[in-house]
Amino acid sequence: MLPPSRTAQGATLRAAQDPVALIAGHETSMLAKRGGISAGSDIDAQTAVVAKNTELMTRFGFASIPSIVATHAQSGALVSREGGLPTAELAAFLGLQ
């Protein structure tokens, strides 16, 4: 389960007008051990979405973001993994190449 500060940060990122810029600032702050972004205001709807995503991750047993659950495009098998992949590897993992 995410601590409340992380849930609020996730909701703030989801509500951002420029989430790419905000996540870059968040990552910079985390690497500098400053704790990441501050929670925004008016994030209640997004907080609920983050809570549902956290519940789903817990049900699947995932512990990191990103986590991928998909149907392989060629075999139809359910595939899952934790962690990001470069684009070509992701396409191969999903059966798109």
N, CA, C and O of each residue as an XYZ file, in Angstrom:
388
protein
N       0.833     -1.180      0.000
C       0.000      0.000      0.000
C       0.877      1.243      0.000
O       1.905      1.288      0.675
N       0.473      2.228     -0.746
C       1.220      3.479     -0.783
C       0.934      4.300      0.462
O      -0.199      4.338      0.942
N       1.969      4.962      0.988
C       1.691      5.871      2.087
C       0.868      7.054      1.573
O       0.902      7.345      0.377
N       0.130      7.740      2.449
C      -0.728      8.840      2.003
C       0.000      9.896      1.171
O      -0.580     10.438      0.230
N       1.253     10.196      1.497
C       1.973     11.213      0.727
C       2.174     10.762     -0.712
O       2.094     11.578     -1.630
N       2.433      9.484     -0.920
C       2.643      8.969     -2.276
C       1.322      8.925     -3.051
O       1.289      9.190     -4.252
N       0.246      8.590     -2.356
C      -1.064      8.596     -3.004
C      -1.400     10.002     -3.478
O      -1.878     10.177     -4.599
N      -1.160     10.994     -2.653
C      -1.433     12.389     -3.023
C      -0.525     12.833     -4.167
O      -0.961     13.562     -5.058
N       0.731     12.399     -4.147
C       1.637     12.749     -5.249
C       1.140     12.120     -6.553
O       1.128     12.778     -7.593
N       0.733     10.852     -6.502
C       0.211     10.190     -7.696
C      -1.021     10.884     -8.229
O      -1.167     11.053     -9.439
N      -1.905     11.286     -7.344
C      -3.116     11.996     -7.754
C      -2.766     13.351     -8.357
O      -3.383     13.781     -9.332
N      -1.783     14.016     -7.779
C      -1.340     15.312     -8.310
C      -0.781     15.146     -9.712
O      -1.049     15.966    -10.591
N      -0.003     14.090     -9.928
C       0.537     13.819    -11.265
C      -0.585     13.532    -12.258
O      -0.547     14.013    -13.390
N      -1.582     12.754    -11.843
C      -2.694     12.441    -12.742
C      -3.504     13.683    -13.100
O      -4.051     13.771    -14.199
N      -3.583     14.637    -12.182
C      -4.388     15.842    -12.400
C      -3.619     16.951    -13.117
O      -4.210     17.959    -13.505
N      -2.316     16.778    -13.295
C      -1.469     17.846    -13.851
C      -1.812     18.152    -15.301
O      -2.153     17.258    -16.077
N      -1.717     19.430    -15.654
C      -1.898     19.831    -17.050
C      -0.708     19.378    -17.892
O      -0.863     19.087    -19.078
N       0.477     19.315    -17.288
C       1.681     18.862    -17.979
C       2.342     17.776    -17.130
O       3.342     18.035    -16.462
N       1.784     16.558    -17.155
C       2.314     15.498    -16.293
C       3.756     15.111    -16.612
O       4.483     14.670    -15.722
N       4.178     15.268    -17.857
C       5.555     14.925    -18.224
C       6.534     15.838    -17.492
O       7.520     15.371    -16.921
N       6.261     17.126    -17.511
C       7.133     18.076    -16.810
C       7.081     17.842    -15.307
O       8.106     17.922    -14.630
N       5.906     17.557    -14.788
C       5.771     17.371    -13.346
C       6.495     16.110    -12.880
O       7.133     16.118    -11.827
N       6.404     15.020    -13.657
C       7.099     13.797    -13.246
C       8.606     13.996    -13.332
O       9.345     13.441    -12.520
N       9.072     14.776    -14.298
C      10.510     15.063    -14.388
C      10.967     15.802    -13.133
O      12.014     15.479    -12.572
N      10.194     16.786    -12.692
C      10.518     17.504    -11.469
C      10.444     16.601    -10.247
O      11.257     16.718     -9.331
N       9.477     15.708    -10.236
C       9.323     14.765     -9.132
C      10.545     13.853     -9.050
O      11.106     13.657     -7.972
N      10.953     13.300    -10.185
C      12.104     12.401    -10.203
C      13.380     13.117     -9.770
O      14.193     12.557     -9.034
N      13.548     14.341    -10.223
C      14.717     15.132     -9.821
C      14.723     15.337     -8.315
O      15.757     15.189     -7.663
N      13.567     15.676     -7.768
C      13.441     15.890     -6.329
C      13.706     14.601     -5.554
O      14.379     14.624     -4.524
N      13.181     13.480     -6.042
C      13.394     12.196     -5.366
C      14.872     11.811     -5.388
O      15.407     11.359     -4.376
N      15.531     11.985     -6.526
C      16.956     11.653     -6.626
C      17.800     12.519     -5.699
O      18.841     12.085     -5.204
N      17.342     13.749     -5.468
C      18.049     14.656     -4.558
C      17.625     14.441     -3.106
O      18.041     15.178     -2.212
N      16.791     13.421     -2.885
C      16.293     13.070     -1.542
C      15.525     14.216     -0.891
O      15.630     14.451      0.312
N      14.727     14.943     -1.738
C      13.893     16.028     -1.232
C      12.428     15.620     -1.125
O      11.585     16.441     -0.764
N      12.111     14.356     -1.435
C      10.759     13.862     -1.196
C       9.780     13.974     -2.334
O       8.632     13.554     -2.190
N      10.184     14.522     -3.458
C       9.265     14.608     -4.590
C       8.399     15.852     -4.565
O       8.642     16.792     -3.809
N       7.384     15.832     -5.411
C       6.488     16.986     -5.534
C       5.579     17.101     -4.322
O       5.374     16.139     -3.581
N       5.045     18.290     -4.138
C       4.039     18.514     -3.096
C       2.674     18.168     -3.667
O       2.442     18.296     -4.869
N       1.786     17.734     -2.810
C       0.428     17.409     -3.244
C      -0.285     18.661     -3.713
O      -0.151     19.732     -3.121
N      -1.038     18.509     -4.778
C      -1.820     19.616     -5.293
C      -3.154     19.724     -4.577
O      -3.434     18.986     -3.633
N      -3.960     20.648     -5.039
C      -5.303     20.802     -4.482
C      -6.303     20.239     -5.493
O      -5.956     20.023     -6.653
N      -7.505     20.009     -5.070
C      -8.569     19.509     -5.932
C      -8.166     18.212     -6.632
O      -8.289     18.082     -7.850
N      -7.681     17.255     -5.835
C      -7.215     15.981     -6.395
C      -8.059     14.797     -5.922
O      -7.662     13.646     -6.107
N      -9.208     15.063     -5.317
C     -10.019     13.974     -4.755
C     -10.371     12.904     -5.785
O     -10.241     11.714     -5.501
N     -10.813     13.309     -6.977
C     -11.192     12.330     -7.993
C      -9.982     11.493     -8.400
O     -10.094     10.282     -8.591
N      -8.841     12.136     -8.530
C      -7.636     11.411     -8.928
C      -7.119     10.527     -7.800
O      -6.537      9.473     -8.056
N      -7.329     10.948     -6.554
C      -6.926     10.126     -5.411
C      -7.677      8.800     -5.436
O      -7.106      7.752     -5.135
N      -8.950      8.846     -5.794
C      -9.747      7.620     -5.889
C      -9.204      6.704     -6.984
O      -9.185      5.485     -6.816
N      -8.763      7.280     -8.105
C      -8.195      6.486     -9.194
C      -6.888      5.827     -8.743
O      -6.655      4.652     -9.025
N      -6.042      6.579     -8.047
C      -4.783      6.026     -7.544
C      -5.061      4.895     -6.557
O      -4.371      3.875     -6.570
N      -6.061      5.069     -5.709
C      -6.412      4.017     -4.751
C      -6.854      2.748     -5.472
O      -6.483      1.647     -5.066
N      -7.646      2.889     -6.540
C      -8.085      1.721     -7.314
C      -6.890      1.058     -8.005
O      -6.791     -0.169     -8.032
N      -5.993      1.858     -8.555
C      -4.801      1.305     -9.202
C      -3.935      0.561     -8.188
O      -3.401     -0.506     -8.491
N      -3.797      1.119     -6.987
C      -3.006      0.477     -5.935
C      -3.636     -0.851     -5.536
O      -2.933     -1.841     -5.334
N      -4.952     -0.869     -5.425
C      -5.667     -2.106     -5.088
C      -5.440     -3.173     -6.167
O      -5.212     -4.341     -5.853
N      -5.502     -2.766     -7.420
C      -5.277     -3.690     -8.518
C      -3.844     -4.236     -8.497
O      -3.627     -5.433     -8.683
N      -2.883     -3.358     -8.272
C      -1.483     -3.798     -8.191
C      -1.292     -4.798     -7.057
O      -0.582     -5.792     -7.209
N      -1.919     -4.535     -5.939
C      -1.810     -5.440     -4.788
C      -2.416     -6.797     -5.118
O      -1.850     -7.834     -4.772
N      -3.565     -6.792     -5.785
C      -4.211     -8.044     -6.175
C      -3.335     -8.883     -7.103
O      -3.308    -10.109     -7.005
N      -2.615     -8.204     -8.012
C      -1.724     -8.897     -8.936
C      -0.383     -9.243     -8.297
O       0.396    -10.010     -8.863
N      -0.108     -8.679     -7.117
C       1.156     -8.950     -6.450
C       2.303     -8.105     -6.958
O       3.466     -8.443     -6.737
N       1.996     -7.005     -7.639
C       3.040     -6.126     -8.150
C       3.556     -5.209     -7.045
O       2.819     -4.830     -6.135
N       4.832     -4.864     -7.145
C       5.440     -3.988     -6.149
C       6.092     -2.764     -6.775
O       6.602     -1.909     -6.051
N       6.090     -2.655     -8.109
C       6.745     -1.506     -8.724
C       5.937     -0.978     -9.903
O       5.074     -1.656    -10.459
N       6.253      0.245    -10.252
C       5.630      0.928    -11.374
C       6.735      1.213    -12.379
O       7.809      1.662    -11.979
N       6.519      0.974    -13.652
C       5.287      0.475    -14.244
C       5.148     -1.029    -14.084
O       6.134     -1.753    -13.945
N       3.938     -1.469    -14.108
C       3.601     -2.885    -14.181
C       2.687     -3.048    -15.384
O       1.811     -2.219    -15.629
N       2.896     -4.115    -16.124
C       2.165     -4.320    -17.368
C       1.373     -5.621    -17.277
O       1.914     -6.660    -16.899
N       0.105     -5.558    -17.621
C      -0.744     -6.733    -17.767
C      -1.435     -6.558    -19.117
O      -2.099     -5.550    -19.362
N      -1.269     -7.553    -19.987
C      -1.820     -7.425    -21.333
C      -2.077     -8.799    -21.923
O      -1.651     -9.820    -21.384
N      -2.778     -8.799    -23.034
C      -2.949    -10.003    -23.826
C      -1.940     -9.947    -24.955
O      -1.904     -8.971    -25.705
N      -1.115    -10.983    -25.090
C      -0.115    -11.062    -26.145
C      -0.847    -11.049    -27.490
O      -1.752    -11.852    -27.715
N      -0.454    -10.138    -28.377
C      -1.171     -9.933    -29.630
C      -1.164    -11.156    -30.539
O      -2.104    -11.344    -31.312
N      -0.133    -11.989    -30.471
C      -0.047    -13.145    -31.368
C      -0.561    -14.435    -30.738
O      -1.251    -15.214    -31.395
N      -0.231    -14.663    -29.474
C      -0.608    -15.930    -28.850
C      -1.928    -15.868    -28.093
O      -2.564    -16.894    -27.856
N      -2.337    -14.658    -27.716
C      -3.544    -14.500    -26.911
C      -3.326    -14.776    -25.433
O      -4.261    -14.687    -24.638
N      -2.087    -15.114    -25.058
C      -1.768    -15.412    -23.655
C      -1.751    -14.134    -22.818
O      -1.416    -13.052    -23.300
N      -2.119    -14.293    -21.571
C      -2.004    -13.195    -20.627
C      -0.526    -13.048    -20.271
O       0.112    -14.020    -19.865
N       0.019    -11.845    -20.418
C       1.410    -11.589    -20.077
C       1.463    -10.478    -19.046
O       0.629     -9.572    -19.040
N       2.455    -10.562    -18.178
C       2.624     -9.500    -17.186
C       4.086     -9.377    -16.821
O       4.855    -10.331    -16.941
N       4.457     -8.205    -16.379
C       5.813     -7.965    -15.907
C       5.847     -6.656    -15.146
O       4.994     -5.787    -15.327
N       6.845     -6.532    -14.296
C       7.101     -5.290    -13.582
C       8.300     -4.626    -14.209
O       9.244     -5.296    -14.626
N       8.266     -3.312    -14.277
C       9.397     -2.557    -14.804
C       9.196     -2.176    -16.256
O       8.495     -2.853    -17.007
N       9.820     -1.089    -16.629
C       9.709     -0.580    -17.986
C      10.617     -1.323    -18.948
O      11.530     -2.044    -18.547
N      10.342     -1.127    -20.220
C      11.133     -1.718    -21.285
C      11.349     -0.679    -22.378
O      10.492      0.179    -22.588
N      12.472     -0.741    -23.073
C      12.620      0.090    -24.274
C      11.521     -0.275    -25.274
O      10.997     -1.389    -25.240
N      11.178      0.635    -26.142
C      10.037      0.473    -27.054
C      10.077     -0.839    -27.833
O       9.071     -1.547    -27.889
N      11.218     -1.175    -28.434
C      11.297     -2.393    -29.237
C      11.082     -3.640    -28.374
O      10.405     -4.577    -28.799
N      11.647     -3.656    -27.180
C      11.462     -4.799    -26.285
C      10.011     -4.906    -25.818
O       9.473     -6.007    -25.706
N       9.378     -3.764    -25.546
C       7.983     -3.762    -25.136
C       7.110     -4.321    -26.258
O       6.227     -5.144    -26.018
N       7.367     -3.862    -27.493
C       6.590     -4.366    -28.633
C       6.743     -5.876    -28.776
O       5.764     -6.576    -29.035
N       7.967     -6.384    -28.610
C       8.189     -7.828    -28.700
C       7.493     -8.553    -27.561
O       6.888     -9.603    -27.778
N       7.569     -8.013    -26.355
C       6.922     -8.618    -25.188
C       5.411     -8.729    -25.404
O       4.790     -9.708    -24.990
N       4.833     -7.736    -26.044
C       3.386     -7.710    -26.288
C       2.973     -8.440    -27.562
O       1.786     -8.539    -27.873
N       3.968     -8.954    -28.302
C       3.671     -9.688    -29.531
C       3.307     -8.798    -30.690
O       2.577     -9.212    -31.590
N       3.806     -7.582    -30.680
C       3.474     -6.626    -31.735
C       4.515     -6.617    -32.852
O       4.356     -5.909    -33.846
N       5.566     -7.394    -32.691
C       6.599     -7.471    -33.734
C       6.811     -8.904    -34.119
O       7.638     -9.195    -34.983
